[in-house]
Coordinates of N, CA and C in Angstrom, one line a residue:
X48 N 18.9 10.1 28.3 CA 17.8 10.3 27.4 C 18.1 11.3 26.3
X49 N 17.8 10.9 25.2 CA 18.0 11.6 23.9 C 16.8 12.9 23.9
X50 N 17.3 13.9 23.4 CA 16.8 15.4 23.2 C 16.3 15.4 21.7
X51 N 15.7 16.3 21.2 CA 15.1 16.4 19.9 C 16.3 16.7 18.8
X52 N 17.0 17.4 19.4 CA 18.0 17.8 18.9 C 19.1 16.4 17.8
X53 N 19.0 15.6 18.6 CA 19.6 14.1 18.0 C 19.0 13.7 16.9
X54 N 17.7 14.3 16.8 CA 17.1 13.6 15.6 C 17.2 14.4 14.9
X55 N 18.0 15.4 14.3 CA 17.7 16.5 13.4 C 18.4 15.6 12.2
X56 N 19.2 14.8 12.3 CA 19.7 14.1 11.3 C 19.2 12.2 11.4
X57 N 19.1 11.7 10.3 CA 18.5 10.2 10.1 C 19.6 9.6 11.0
X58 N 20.6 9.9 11.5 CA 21.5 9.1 12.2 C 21.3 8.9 13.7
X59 N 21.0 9.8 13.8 CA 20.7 10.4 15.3 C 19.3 9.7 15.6
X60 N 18.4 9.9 14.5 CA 17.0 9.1 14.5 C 16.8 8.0 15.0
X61 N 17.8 7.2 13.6 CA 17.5 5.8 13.9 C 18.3 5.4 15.2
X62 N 19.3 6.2 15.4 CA 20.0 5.4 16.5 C 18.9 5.4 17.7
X63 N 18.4 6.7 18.1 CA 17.6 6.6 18.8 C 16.4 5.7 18.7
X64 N 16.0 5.0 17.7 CA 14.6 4.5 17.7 C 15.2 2.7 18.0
X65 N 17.1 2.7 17.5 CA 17.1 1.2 17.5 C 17.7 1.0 19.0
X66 N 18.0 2.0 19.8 CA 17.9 2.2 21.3 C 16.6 1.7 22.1
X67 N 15.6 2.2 21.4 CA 14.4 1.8 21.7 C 13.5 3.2 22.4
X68 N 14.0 4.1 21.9 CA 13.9 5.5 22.8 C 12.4 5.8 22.0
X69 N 11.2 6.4 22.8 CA 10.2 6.4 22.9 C 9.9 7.5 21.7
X70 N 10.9 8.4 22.1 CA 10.5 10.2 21.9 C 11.2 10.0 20.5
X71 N 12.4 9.3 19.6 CA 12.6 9.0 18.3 C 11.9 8.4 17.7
X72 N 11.1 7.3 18.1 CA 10.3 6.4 17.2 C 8.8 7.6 17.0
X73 N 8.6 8.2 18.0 CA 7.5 9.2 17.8 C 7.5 10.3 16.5
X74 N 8.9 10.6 16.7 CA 9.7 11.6 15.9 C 9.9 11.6 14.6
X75 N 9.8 9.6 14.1 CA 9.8 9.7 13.3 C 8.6 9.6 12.3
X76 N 7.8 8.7 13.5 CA 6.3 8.8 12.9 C 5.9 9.8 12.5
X77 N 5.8 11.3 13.4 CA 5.8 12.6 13.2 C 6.2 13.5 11.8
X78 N 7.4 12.4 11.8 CA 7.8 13.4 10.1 C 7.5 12.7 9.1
X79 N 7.3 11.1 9.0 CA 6.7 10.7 7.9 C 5.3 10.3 7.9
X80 N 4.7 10.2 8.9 CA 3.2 9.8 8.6 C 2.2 10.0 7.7
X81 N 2.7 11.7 7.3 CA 1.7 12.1 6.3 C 2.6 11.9 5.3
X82 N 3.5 11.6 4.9 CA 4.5 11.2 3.2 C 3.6 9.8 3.3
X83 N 3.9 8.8 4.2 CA 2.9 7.7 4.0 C 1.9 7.1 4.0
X84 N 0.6 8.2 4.4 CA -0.6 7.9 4.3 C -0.5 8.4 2.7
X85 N -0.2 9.8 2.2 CA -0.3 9.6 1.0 C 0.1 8.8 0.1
X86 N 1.0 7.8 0.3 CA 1.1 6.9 -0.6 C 0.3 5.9 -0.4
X87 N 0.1 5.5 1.1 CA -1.1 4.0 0.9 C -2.2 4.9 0.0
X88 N -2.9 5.9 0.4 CA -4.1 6.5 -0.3 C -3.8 6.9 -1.9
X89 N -2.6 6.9 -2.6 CA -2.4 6.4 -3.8 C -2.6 4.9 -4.5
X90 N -2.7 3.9 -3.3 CA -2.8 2.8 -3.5 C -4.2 2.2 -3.2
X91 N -4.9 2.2 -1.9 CA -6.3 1.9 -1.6 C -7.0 3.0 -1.1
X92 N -8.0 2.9 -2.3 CA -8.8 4.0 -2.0 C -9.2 4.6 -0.4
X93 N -10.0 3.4 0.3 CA -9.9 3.8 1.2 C -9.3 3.9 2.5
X94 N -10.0 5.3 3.4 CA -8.9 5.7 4.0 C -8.5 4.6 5.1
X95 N -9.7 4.2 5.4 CA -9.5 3.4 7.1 C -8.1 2.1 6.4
X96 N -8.1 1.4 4.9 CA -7.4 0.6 5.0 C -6.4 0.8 4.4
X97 N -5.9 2.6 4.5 CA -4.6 3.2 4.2 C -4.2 3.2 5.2
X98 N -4.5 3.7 6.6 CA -4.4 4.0 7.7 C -3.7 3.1 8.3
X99 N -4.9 1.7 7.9 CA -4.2 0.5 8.5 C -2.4 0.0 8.0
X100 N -2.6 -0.2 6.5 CA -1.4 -0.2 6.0 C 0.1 0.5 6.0
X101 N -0.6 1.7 6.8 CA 0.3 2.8 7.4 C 0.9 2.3 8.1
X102 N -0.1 2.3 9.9 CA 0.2 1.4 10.7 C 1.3 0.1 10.7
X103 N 1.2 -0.5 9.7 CA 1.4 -1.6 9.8 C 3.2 -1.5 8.8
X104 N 2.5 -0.6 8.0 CA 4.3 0.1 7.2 C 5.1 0.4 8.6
X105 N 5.1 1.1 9.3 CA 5.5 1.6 10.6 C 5.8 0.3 11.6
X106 N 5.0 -0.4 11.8 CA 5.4 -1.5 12.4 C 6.9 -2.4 11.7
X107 N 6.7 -2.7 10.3 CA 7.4 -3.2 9.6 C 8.9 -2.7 9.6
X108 N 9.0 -0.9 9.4 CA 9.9 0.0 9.4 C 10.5 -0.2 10.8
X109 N 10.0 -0.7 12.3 CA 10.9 -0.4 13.2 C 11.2 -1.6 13.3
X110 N 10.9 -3.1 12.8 CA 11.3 -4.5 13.2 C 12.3 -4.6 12.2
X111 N 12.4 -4.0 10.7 CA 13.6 -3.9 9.9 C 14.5 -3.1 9.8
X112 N 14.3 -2.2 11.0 CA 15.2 -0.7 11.3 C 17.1 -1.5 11.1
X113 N 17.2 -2.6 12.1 CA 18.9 -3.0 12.4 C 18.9 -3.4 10.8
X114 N 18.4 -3.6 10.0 CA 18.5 -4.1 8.8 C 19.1 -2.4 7.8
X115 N 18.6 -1.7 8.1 CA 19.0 -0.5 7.1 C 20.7 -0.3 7.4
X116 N 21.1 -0.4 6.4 CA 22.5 -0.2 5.8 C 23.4 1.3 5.8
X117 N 22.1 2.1 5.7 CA 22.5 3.4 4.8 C 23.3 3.4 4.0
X118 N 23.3 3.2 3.0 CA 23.3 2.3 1.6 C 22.9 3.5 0.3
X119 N 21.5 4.1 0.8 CA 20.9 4.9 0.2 C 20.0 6.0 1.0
X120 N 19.0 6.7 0.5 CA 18.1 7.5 1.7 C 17.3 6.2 2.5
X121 N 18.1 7.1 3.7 CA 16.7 6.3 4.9 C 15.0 6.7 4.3
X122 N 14.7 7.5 3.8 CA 13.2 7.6 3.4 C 12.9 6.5 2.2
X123 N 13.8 6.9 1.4 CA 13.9 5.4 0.4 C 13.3 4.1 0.4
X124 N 14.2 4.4 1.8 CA 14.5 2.8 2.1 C 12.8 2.2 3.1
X125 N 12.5 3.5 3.7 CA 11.7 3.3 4.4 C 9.9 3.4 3.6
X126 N 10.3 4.6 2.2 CA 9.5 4.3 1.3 C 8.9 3.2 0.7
X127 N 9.9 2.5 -0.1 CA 9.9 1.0 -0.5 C 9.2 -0.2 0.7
X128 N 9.7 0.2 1.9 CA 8.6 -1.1 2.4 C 7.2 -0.4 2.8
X129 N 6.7 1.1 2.4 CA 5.6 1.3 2.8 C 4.8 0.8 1.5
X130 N 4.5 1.2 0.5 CA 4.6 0.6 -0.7 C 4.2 -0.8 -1.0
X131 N 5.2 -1.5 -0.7 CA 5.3 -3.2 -0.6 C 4.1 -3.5 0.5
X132 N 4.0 -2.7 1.3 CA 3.0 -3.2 2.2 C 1.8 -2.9 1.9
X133 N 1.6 -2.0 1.0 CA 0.1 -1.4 0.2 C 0.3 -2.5 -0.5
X134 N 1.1 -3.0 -1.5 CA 0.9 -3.5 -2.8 C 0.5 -5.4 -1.8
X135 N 0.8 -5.5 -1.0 CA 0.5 -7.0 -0.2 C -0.8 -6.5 0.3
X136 N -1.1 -5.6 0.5 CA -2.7 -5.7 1.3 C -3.4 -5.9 -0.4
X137 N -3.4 -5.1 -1.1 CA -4.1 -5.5 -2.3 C -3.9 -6.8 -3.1
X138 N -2.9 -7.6 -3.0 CA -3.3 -8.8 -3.5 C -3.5 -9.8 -2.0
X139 N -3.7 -9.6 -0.5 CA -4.3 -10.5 0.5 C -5.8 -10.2 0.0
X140 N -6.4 -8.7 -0.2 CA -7.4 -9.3 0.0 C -8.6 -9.2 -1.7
X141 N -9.4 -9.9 -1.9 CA -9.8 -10.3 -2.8 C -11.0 -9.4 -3.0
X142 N -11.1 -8.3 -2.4 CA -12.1 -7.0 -2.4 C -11.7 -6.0 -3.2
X143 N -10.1 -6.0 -3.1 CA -9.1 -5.1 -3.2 C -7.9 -5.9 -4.5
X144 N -8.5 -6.8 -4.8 CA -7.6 -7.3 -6.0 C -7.6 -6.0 -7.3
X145 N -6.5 -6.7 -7.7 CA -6.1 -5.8 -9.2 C -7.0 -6.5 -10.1
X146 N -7.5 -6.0 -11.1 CA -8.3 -6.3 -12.1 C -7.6 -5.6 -13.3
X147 N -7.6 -6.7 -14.6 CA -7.1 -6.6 -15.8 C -8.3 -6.1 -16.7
X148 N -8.3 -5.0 -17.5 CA -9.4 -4.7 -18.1 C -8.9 -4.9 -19.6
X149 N -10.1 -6.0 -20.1 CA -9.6 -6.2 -20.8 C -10.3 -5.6 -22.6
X150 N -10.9 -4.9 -21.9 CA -12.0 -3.8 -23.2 C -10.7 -4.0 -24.8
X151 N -11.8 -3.3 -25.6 CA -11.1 -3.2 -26.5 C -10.7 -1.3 -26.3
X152 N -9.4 -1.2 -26.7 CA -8.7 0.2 -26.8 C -9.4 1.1 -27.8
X153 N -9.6 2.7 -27.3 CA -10.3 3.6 -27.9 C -9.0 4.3 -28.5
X154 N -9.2 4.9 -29.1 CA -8.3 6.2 -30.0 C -8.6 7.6 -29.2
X155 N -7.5 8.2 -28.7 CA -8.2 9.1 -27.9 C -7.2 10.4 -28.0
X156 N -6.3 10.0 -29.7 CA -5.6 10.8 -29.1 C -5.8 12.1 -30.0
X157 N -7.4 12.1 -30.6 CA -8.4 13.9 -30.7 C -8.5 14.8 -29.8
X158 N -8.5 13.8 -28.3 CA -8.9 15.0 -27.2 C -7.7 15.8 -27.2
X159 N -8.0 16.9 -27.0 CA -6.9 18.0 -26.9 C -7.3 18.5 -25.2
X160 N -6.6 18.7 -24.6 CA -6.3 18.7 -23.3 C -4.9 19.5 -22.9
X161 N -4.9 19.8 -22.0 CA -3.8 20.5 -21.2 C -3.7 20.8 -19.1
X162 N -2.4 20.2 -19.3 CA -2.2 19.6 -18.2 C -2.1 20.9 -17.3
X163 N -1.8 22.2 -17.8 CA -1.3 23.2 -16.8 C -2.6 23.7 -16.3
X164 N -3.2 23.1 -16.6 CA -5.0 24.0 -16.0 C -5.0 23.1 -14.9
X165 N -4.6 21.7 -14.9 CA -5.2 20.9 -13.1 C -4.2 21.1 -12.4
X166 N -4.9 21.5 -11.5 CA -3.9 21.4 -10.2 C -3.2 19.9 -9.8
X167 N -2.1 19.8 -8.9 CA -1.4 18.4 -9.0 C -3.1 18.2 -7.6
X168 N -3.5 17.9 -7.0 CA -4.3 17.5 -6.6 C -6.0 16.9 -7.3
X169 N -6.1 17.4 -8.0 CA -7.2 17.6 -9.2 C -6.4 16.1 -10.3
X170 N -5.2 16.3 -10.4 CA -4.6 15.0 -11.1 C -4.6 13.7 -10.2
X171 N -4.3 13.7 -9.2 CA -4.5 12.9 -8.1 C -6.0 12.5 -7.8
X172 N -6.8 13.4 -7.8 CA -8.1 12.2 -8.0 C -8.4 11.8 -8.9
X173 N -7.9 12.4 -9.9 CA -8.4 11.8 -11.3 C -7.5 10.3 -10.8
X174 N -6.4 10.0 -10.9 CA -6.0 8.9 -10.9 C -6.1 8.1 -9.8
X175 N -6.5 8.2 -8.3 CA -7.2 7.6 -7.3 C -9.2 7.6 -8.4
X176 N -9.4 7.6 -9.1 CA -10.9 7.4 -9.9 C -10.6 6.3 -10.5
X177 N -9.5 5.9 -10.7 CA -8.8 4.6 -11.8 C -9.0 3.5 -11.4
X178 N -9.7 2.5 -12.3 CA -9.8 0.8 -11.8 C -8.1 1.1 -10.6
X179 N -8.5 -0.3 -9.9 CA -6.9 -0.3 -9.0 C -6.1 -1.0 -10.1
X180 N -6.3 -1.8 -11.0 CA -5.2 -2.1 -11.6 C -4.4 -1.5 -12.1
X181 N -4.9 -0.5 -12.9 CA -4.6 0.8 -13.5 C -3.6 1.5 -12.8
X182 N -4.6 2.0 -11.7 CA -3.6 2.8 -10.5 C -2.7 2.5 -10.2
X183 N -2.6 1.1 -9.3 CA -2.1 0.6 -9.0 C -0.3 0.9 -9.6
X184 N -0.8 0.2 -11.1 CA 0.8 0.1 -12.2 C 1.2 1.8 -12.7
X185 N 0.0 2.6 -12.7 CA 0.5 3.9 -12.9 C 0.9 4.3 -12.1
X186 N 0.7 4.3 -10.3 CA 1.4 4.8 -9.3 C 2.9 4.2 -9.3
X187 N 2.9 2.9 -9.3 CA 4.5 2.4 -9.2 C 5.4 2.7 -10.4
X188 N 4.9 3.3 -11.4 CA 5.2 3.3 -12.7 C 6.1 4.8 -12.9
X189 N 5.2 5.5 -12.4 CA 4.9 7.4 -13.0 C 5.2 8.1 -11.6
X190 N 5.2 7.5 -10.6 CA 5.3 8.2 -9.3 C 6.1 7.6 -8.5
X191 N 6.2 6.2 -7.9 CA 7.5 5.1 -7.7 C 8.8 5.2 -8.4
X192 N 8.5 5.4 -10.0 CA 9.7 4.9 -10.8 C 10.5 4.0 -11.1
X193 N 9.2 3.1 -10.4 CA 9.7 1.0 -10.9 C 9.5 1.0 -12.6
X194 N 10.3 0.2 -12.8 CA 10.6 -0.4 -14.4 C 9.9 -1.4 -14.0
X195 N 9.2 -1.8 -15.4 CA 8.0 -2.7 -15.5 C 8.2 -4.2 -14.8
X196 N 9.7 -4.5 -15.0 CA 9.8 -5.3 -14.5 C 9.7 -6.1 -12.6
X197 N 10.7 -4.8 -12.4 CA 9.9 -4.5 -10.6 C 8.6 -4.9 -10.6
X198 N 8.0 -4.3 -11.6 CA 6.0 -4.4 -11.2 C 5.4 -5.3 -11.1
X199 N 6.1 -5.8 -12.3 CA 5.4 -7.7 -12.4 C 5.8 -8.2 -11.7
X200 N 7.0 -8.2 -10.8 CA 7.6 -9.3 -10.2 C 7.2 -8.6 -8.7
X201 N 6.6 -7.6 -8.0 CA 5.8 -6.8 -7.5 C 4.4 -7.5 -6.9
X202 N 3.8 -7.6 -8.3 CA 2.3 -7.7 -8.5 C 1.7 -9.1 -8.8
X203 N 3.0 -9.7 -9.4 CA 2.6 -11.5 -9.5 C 1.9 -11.6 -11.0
X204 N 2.5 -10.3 -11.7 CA 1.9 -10.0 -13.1 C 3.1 -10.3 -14.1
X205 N 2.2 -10.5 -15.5 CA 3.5 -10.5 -16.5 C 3.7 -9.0 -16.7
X206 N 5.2 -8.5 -17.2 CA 5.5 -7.6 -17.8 C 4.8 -6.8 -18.7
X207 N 4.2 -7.5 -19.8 CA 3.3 -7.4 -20.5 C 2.2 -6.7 -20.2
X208 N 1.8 -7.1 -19.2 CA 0.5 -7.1 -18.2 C 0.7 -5.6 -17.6
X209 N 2.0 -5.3 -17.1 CA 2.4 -4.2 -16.6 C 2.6 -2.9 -17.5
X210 N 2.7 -3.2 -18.7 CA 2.9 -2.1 -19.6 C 1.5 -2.2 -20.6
X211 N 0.7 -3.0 -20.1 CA -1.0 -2.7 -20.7 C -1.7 -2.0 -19.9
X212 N -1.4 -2.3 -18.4 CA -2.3 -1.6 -17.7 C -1.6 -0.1 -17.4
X213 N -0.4 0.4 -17.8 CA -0.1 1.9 -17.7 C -0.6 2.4 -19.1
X214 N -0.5 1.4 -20.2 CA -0.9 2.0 -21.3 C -2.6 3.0 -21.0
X215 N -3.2 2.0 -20.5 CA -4.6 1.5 -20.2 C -5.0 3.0 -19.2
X216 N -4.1 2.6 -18.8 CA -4.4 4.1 -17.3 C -3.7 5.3 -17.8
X217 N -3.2 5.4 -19.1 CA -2.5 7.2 -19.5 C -3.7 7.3 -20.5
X218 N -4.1 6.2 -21.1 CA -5.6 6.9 -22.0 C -6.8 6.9 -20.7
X219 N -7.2 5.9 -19.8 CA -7.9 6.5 -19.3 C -7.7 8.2 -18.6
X220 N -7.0 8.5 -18.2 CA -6.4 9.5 -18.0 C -6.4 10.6 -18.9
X221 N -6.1 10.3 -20.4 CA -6.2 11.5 -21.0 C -7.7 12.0 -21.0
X222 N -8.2 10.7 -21.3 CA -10.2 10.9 -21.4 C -10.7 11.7 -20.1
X223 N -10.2 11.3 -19.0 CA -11.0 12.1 -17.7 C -10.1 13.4 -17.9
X224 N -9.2 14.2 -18.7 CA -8.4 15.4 -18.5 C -9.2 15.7 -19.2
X225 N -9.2 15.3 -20.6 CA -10.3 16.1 -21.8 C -11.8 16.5 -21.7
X226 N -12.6 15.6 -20.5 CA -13.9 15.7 -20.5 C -14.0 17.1 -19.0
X227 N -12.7 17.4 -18.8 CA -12.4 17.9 -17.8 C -12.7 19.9 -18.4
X228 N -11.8 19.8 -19.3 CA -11.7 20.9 -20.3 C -12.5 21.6 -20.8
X229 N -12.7 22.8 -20.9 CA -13.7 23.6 -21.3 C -14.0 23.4 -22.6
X230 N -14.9 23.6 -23.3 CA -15.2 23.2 -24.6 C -14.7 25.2 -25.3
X231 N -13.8 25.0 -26.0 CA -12.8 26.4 -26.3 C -13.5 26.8 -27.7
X232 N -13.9 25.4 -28.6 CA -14.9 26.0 -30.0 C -15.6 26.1 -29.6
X233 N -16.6 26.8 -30.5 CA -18.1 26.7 -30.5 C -18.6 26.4 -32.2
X234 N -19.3 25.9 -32.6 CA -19.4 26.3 -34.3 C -20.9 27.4 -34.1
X235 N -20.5 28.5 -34.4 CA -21.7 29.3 -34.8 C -22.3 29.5 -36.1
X236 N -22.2 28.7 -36.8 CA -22.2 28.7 -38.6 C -22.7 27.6 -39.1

């Protein structure tokens, strides 16, 4: 029987979990579960069907465990299909589809704003407040670090489509930072 000790390194981990050993697969639930609920809940708002997609990331992560290479980071590796499994729950279900907004573009770039006043959590709901389409391409985009092309080929989007909707989601974004902001003039005159 493997000790905790085994797992202090990704090697030791997986070996243990592709052993089938109870106390690794626990172990490793344990150390990523909360890295991966925060990324489903970057992806669907809600929690119950983050949870699920967790779940189900986790399921996915031990049936393609003999498949990891170590190639790159095992978190990586294990990141990318948590991800992939948010980005499939939102286009299975049609509650949860991406929507293209197709408004006409404002000019927004009067608001004066400043980023060092929100806290990174305060930024994070602002951007969990975002149409999903928006989110969606700004999470994979600004926080993933997929090139547009990934996205589309991702999201079942054109390219195009993928660099409208980050356009789309850094102005909505600046607007919810600026309305955020103290009003610093006053005109007394």
């Amino acid at each position: 029987m493997f000790n905790r000790t085994n797992f202090s390194t990704d090697e030791g981990l997986i070996k243990g979990c592709l052993k089938g050993d109870r106390s690794a697969q626990r172990h490793l639930y344990d150390t990523y579960s909360g890295k991966f609920l925060a990324i489903c809940m970057r992806y669907l708002k809600d929690r119950e069907h983050a949870e699920d997609v967790m779940i189900e990331s986790f399921m996915k992560i031990f049936e393609k465990l003999p498949q990891f290479q170590a190639k790159g980071s095992f978190e990586g590796w294990m990141k990318r299909i948590v991800v992939t499994q948010a980005l499939m729950t939102l286009r299975s279900n049609r509650h949860l589809m991406m929507e293209v907004n197709l408004e006409p573009e404002f000019d927004y770039s009067n608001h004066h704003y400043e980023l060092t006043q929100l806290e990174a959590a305060e930024l994070m709901e602002l951007v969990q407040s975002l149409p999903v389409g928006y989110r969606t391409v700004f999470n994979l985009y600004a926080i993933e670090g997929f090139a547009h092309q990934e996205i589309a080929d991702l999201l079942g989007i054109t390219e195009s489509t993928s660099k409208s909707q980050l356009n789309r989601a850094r102005t909505a974004l600046k607007e919810k930072i600026a309305s955020l902001q103290p009003k610093t003039k006053t005109n007394h005159g």
